[in-house]
mmCIF file of C-alpha atoms in Angstrom:
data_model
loop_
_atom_site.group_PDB
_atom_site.id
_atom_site.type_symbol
_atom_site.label_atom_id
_atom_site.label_comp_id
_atom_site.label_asym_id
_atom_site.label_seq_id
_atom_site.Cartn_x
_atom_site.Cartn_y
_atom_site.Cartn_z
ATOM 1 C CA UNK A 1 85.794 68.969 125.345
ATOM 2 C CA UNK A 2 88.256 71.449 127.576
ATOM 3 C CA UNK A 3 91.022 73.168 127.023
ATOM 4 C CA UNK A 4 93.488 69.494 126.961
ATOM 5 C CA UNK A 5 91.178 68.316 124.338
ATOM 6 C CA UNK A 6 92.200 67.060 120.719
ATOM 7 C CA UNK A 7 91.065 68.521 117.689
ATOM 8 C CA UNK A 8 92.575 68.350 114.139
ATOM 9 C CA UNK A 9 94.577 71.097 112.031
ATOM 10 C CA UNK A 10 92.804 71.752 108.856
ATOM 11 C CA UNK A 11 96.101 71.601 107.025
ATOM 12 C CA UNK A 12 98.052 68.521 108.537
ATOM 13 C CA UNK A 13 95.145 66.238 109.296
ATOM 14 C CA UNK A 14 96.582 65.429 112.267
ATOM 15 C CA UNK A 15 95.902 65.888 115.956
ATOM 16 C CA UNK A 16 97.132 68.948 118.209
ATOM 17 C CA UNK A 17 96.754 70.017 121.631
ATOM 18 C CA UNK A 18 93.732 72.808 121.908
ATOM 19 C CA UNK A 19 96.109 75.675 123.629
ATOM 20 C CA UNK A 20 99.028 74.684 120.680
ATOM 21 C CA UNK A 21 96.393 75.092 117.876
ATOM 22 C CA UNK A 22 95.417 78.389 119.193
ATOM 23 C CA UNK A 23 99.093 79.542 118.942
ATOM 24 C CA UNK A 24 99.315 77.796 115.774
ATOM 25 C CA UNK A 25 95.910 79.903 114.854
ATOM 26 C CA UNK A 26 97.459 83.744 115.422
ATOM 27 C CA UNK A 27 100.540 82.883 113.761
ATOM 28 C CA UNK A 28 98.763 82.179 110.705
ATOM 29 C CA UNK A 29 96.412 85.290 110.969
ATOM 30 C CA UNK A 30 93.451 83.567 112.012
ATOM 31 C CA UNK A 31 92.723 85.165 115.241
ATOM 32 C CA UNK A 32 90.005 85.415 117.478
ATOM 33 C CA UNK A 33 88.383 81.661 116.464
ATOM 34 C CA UNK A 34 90.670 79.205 114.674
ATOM 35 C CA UNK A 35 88.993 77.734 111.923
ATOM 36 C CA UNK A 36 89.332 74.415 112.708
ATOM 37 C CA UNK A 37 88.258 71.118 110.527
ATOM 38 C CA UNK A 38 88.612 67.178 110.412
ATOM 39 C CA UNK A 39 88.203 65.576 107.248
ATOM 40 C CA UNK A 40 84.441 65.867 106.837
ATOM 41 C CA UNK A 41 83.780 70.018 106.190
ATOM 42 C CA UNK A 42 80.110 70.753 107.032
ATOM 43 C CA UNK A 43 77.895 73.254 104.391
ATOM 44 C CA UNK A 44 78.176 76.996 104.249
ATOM 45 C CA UNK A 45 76.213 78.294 106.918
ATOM 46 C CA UNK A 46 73.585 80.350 105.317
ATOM 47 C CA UNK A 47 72.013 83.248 107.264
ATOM 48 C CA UNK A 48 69.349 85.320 105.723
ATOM 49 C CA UNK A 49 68.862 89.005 106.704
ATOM 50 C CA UNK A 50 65.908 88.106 108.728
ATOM 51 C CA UNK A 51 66.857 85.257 110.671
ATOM 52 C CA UNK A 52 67.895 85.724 114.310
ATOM 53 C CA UNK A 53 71.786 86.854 114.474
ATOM 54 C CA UNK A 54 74.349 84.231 115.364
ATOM 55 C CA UNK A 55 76.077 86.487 117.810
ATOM 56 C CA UNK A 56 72.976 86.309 119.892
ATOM 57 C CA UNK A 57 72.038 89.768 120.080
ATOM 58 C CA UNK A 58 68.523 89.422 119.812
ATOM 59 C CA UNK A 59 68.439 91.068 116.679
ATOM 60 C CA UNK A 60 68.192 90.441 112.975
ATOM 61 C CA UNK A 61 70.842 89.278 110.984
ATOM 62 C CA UNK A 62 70.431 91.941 108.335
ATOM 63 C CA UNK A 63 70.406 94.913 111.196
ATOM 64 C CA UNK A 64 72.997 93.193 113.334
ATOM 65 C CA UNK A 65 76.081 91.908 111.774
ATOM 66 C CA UNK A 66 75.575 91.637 108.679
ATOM 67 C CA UNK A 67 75.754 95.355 107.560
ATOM 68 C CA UNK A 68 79.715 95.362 109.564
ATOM 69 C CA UNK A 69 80.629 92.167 107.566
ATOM 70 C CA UNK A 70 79.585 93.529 104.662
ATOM 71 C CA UNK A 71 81.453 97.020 104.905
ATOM 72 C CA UNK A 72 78.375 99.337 104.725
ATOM 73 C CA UNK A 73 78.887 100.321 108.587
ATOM 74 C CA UNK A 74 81.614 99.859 111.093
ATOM 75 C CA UNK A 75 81.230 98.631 114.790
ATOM 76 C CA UNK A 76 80.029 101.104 117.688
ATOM 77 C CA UNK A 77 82.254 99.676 120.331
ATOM 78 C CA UNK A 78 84.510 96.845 120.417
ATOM 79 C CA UNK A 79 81.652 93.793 122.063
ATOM 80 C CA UNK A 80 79.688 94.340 118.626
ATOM 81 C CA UNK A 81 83.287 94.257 116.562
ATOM 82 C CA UNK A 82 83.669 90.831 118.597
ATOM 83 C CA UNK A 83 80.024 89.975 118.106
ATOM 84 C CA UNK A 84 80.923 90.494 114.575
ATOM 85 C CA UNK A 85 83.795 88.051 114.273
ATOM 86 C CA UNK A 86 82.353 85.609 115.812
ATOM 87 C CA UNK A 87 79.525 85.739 113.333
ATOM 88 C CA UNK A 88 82.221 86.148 110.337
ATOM 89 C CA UNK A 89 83.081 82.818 111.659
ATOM 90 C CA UNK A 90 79.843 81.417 111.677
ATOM 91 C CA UNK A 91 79.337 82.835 107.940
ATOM 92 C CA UNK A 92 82.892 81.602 107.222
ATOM 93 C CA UNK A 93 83.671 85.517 106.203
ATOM 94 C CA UNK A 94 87.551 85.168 106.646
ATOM 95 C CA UNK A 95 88.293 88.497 104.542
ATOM 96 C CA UNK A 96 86.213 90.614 106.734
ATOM 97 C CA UNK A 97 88.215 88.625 109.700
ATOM 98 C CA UNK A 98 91.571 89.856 108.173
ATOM 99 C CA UNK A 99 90.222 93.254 107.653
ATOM 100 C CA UNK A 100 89.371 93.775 111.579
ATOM 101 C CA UNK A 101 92.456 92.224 113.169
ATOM 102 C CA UNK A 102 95.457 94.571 113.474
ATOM 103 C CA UNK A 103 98.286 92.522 111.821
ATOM 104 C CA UNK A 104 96.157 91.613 108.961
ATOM 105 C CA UNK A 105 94.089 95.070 108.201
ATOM 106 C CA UNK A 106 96.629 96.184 105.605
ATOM 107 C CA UNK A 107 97.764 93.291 103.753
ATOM 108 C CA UNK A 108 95.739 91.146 100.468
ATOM 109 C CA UNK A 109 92.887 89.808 101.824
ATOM 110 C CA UNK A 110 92.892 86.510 101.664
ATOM 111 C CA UNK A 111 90.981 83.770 99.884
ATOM 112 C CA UNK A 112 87.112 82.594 101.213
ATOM 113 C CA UNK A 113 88.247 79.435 102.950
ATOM 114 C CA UNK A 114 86.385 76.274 102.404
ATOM 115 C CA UNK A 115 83.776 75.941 105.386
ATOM 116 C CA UNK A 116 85.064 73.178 107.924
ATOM 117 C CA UNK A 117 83.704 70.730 110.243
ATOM 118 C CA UNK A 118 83.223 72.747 112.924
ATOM 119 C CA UNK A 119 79.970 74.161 113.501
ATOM 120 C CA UNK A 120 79.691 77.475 115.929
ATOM 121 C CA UNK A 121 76.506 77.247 118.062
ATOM 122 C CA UNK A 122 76.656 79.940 121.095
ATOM 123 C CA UNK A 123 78.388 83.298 121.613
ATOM 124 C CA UNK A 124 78.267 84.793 125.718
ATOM 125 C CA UNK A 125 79.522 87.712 126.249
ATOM 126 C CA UNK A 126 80.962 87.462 129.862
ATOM 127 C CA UNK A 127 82.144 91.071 130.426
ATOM 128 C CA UNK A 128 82.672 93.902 127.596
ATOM 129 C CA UNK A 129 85.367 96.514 129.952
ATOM 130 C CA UNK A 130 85.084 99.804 127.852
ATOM 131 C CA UNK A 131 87.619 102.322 127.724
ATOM 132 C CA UNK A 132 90.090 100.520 129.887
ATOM 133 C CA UNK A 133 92.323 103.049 128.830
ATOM 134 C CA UNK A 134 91.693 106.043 125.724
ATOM 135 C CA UNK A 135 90.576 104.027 122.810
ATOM 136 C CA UNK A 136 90.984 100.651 124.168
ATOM 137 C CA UNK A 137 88.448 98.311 125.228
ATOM 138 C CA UNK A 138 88.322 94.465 126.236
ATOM 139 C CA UNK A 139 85.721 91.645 125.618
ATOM 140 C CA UNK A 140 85.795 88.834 127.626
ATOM 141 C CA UNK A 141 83.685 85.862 125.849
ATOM 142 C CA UNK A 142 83.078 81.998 125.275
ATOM 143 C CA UNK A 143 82.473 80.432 122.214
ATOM 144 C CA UNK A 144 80.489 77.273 121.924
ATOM 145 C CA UNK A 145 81.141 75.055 119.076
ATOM 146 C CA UNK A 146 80.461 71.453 118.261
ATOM 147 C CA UNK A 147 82.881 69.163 116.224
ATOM 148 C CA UNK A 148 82.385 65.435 115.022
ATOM 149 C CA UNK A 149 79.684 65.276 117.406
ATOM 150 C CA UNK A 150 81.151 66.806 119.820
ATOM 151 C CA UNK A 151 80.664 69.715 121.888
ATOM 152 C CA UNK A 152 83.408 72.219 122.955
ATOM 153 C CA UNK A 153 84.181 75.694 123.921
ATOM 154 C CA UNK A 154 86.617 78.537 123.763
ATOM 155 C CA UNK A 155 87.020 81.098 126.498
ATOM 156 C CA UNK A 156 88.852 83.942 125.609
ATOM 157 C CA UNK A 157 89.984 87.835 126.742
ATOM 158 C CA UNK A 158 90.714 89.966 123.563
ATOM 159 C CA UNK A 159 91.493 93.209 123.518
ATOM 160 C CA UNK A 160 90.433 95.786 120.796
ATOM 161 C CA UNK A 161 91.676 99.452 119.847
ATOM 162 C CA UNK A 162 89.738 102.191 118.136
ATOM 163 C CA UNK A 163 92.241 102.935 115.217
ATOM 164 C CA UNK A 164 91.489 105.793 112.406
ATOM 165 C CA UNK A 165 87.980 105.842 113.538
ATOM 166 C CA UNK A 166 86.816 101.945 113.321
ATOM 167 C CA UNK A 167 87.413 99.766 116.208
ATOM 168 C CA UNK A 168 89.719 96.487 115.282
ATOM 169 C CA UNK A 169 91.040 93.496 117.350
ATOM 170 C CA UNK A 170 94.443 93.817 118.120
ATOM 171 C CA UNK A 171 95.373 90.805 120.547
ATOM 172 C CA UNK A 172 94.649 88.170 122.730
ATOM 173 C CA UNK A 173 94.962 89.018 126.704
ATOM 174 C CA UNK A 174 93.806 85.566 127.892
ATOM 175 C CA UNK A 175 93.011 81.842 126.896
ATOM 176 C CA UNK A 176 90.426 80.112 129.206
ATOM 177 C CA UNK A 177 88.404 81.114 132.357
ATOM 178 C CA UNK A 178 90.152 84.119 134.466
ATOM 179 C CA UNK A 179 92.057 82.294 137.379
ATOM 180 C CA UNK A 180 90.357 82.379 140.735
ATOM 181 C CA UNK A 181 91.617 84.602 143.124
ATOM 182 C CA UNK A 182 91.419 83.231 147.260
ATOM 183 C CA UNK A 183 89.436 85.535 149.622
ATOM 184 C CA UNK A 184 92.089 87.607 152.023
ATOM 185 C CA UNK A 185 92.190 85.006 155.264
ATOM 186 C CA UNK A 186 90.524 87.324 158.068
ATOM 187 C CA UNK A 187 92.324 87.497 161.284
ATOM 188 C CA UNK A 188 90.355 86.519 165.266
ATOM 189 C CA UNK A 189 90.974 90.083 166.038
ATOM 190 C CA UNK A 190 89.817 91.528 162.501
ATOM 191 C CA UNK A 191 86.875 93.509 162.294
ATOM 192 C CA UNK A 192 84.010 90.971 160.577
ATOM 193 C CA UNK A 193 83.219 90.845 157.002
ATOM 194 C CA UNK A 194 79.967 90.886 157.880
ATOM 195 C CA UNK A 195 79.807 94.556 158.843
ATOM 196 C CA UNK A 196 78.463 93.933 162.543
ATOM 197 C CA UNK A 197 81.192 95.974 164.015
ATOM 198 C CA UNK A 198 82.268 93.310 166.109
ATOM 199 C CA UNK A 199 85.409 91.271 166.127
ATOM 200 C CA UNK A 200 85.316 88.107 163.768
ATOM 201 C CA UNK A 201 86.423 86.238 166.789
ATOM 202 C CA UNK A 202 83.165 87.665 168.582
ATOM 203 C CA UNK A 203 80.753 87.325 165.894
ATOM 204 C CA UNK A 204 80.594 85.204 163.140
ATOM 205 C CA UNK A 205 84.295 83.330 163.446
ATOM 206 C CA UNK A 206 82.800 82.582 167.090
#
């Protein structure tokens, strides 16, 4: 299931292109992962404290995420904030989702939303680019989920600010894979990649 794929909006039933639904996802202060569902919703995912984390850290549950989602600590650096959310997800947490993304930190937190059909499986981490400038960081990350018997994923780039202390997510840089950028063409009379010394021409464009 890519990026064209169908899936179905939790509140019209209906089906809706994968890159619309994301839109469709901020706008209604989801962020990060949309919840989505079809008609069957799956259990609450139940994690005890000593089960492995579903952010894939290696660690516990109870000394990973669960002490963030819970409130009793905050985040060390924006890839455990993300690590975080995606867990929240897992855990179907949505207050603690509207607590650590920017437009939704001040406002009523919202209800515990029913869980939904989609089950999340797999968090990588691709790239976690600290400090790209004072206080902001960016996580770039896939998210494997499964749907209907189906298996999917979501790539994302988010970006994340340290605000009053406690980093938070604040947007979305990029949806999907980062585009491929084409090698620089390299001239007869260039000097060789390779590092020879020699003229690509002479050595290994010969």
């Amino acid at each position: 299931m890519g990026w064209g794929s169908v899936l179905c909006d939790h509140h019209t039933r209906g089906p809706v292109n994968l890159l619309a639904f994301w839109r469709l996802a901020i706008r209604r202060r989801i962020a990060l992962i949309p919840a989505v569902s079809s008609s069957t919703a799956a259990a609450v995912t139940v994690v005890t404290p000593s089960a492995p984390c579903p952010c894939g850290s290696g660690r516990n549950y109870g000394a990973c995420c669960a002490p963030l989602i819970a409130g009793t600590t905050t985040a060390p650096d924006a890839e455990a904030l993300m690590r975080s959310r995606y867990t929240a997800h897992v855990v179907h947490a949505h207050r603690y989702l509207d607590r650590t993304y920017l437009p939704t930190a001040k406002t009523p937190p919202s209800e515990e939303g029913a869980p939904s059909a989609t089950q999340w499986v797999k968090l990588e981490i691709h790239r976690h680019d600290a400090n790209v400038r004072p206080g902001v960081s960016h996580v770039d990350f896939s998210a494997h989920f499964t749907e209907d018997s189906k298996s999917g994923v979501m790539h994302e780039k988010s970006e994340f600010e340290l605000i009053d202390g406690a980093w938070i997510f604040t947007r979305t840089l990029r949806q999907g894979p980062a585009p491929v950028v084409a090698a620089a063409k390299v001239g007869r009379n260039d000097p060789c990649p390779c590092g020879s010394g020699r003229k690509y021409k002479k050595c290994c464009g010969a």
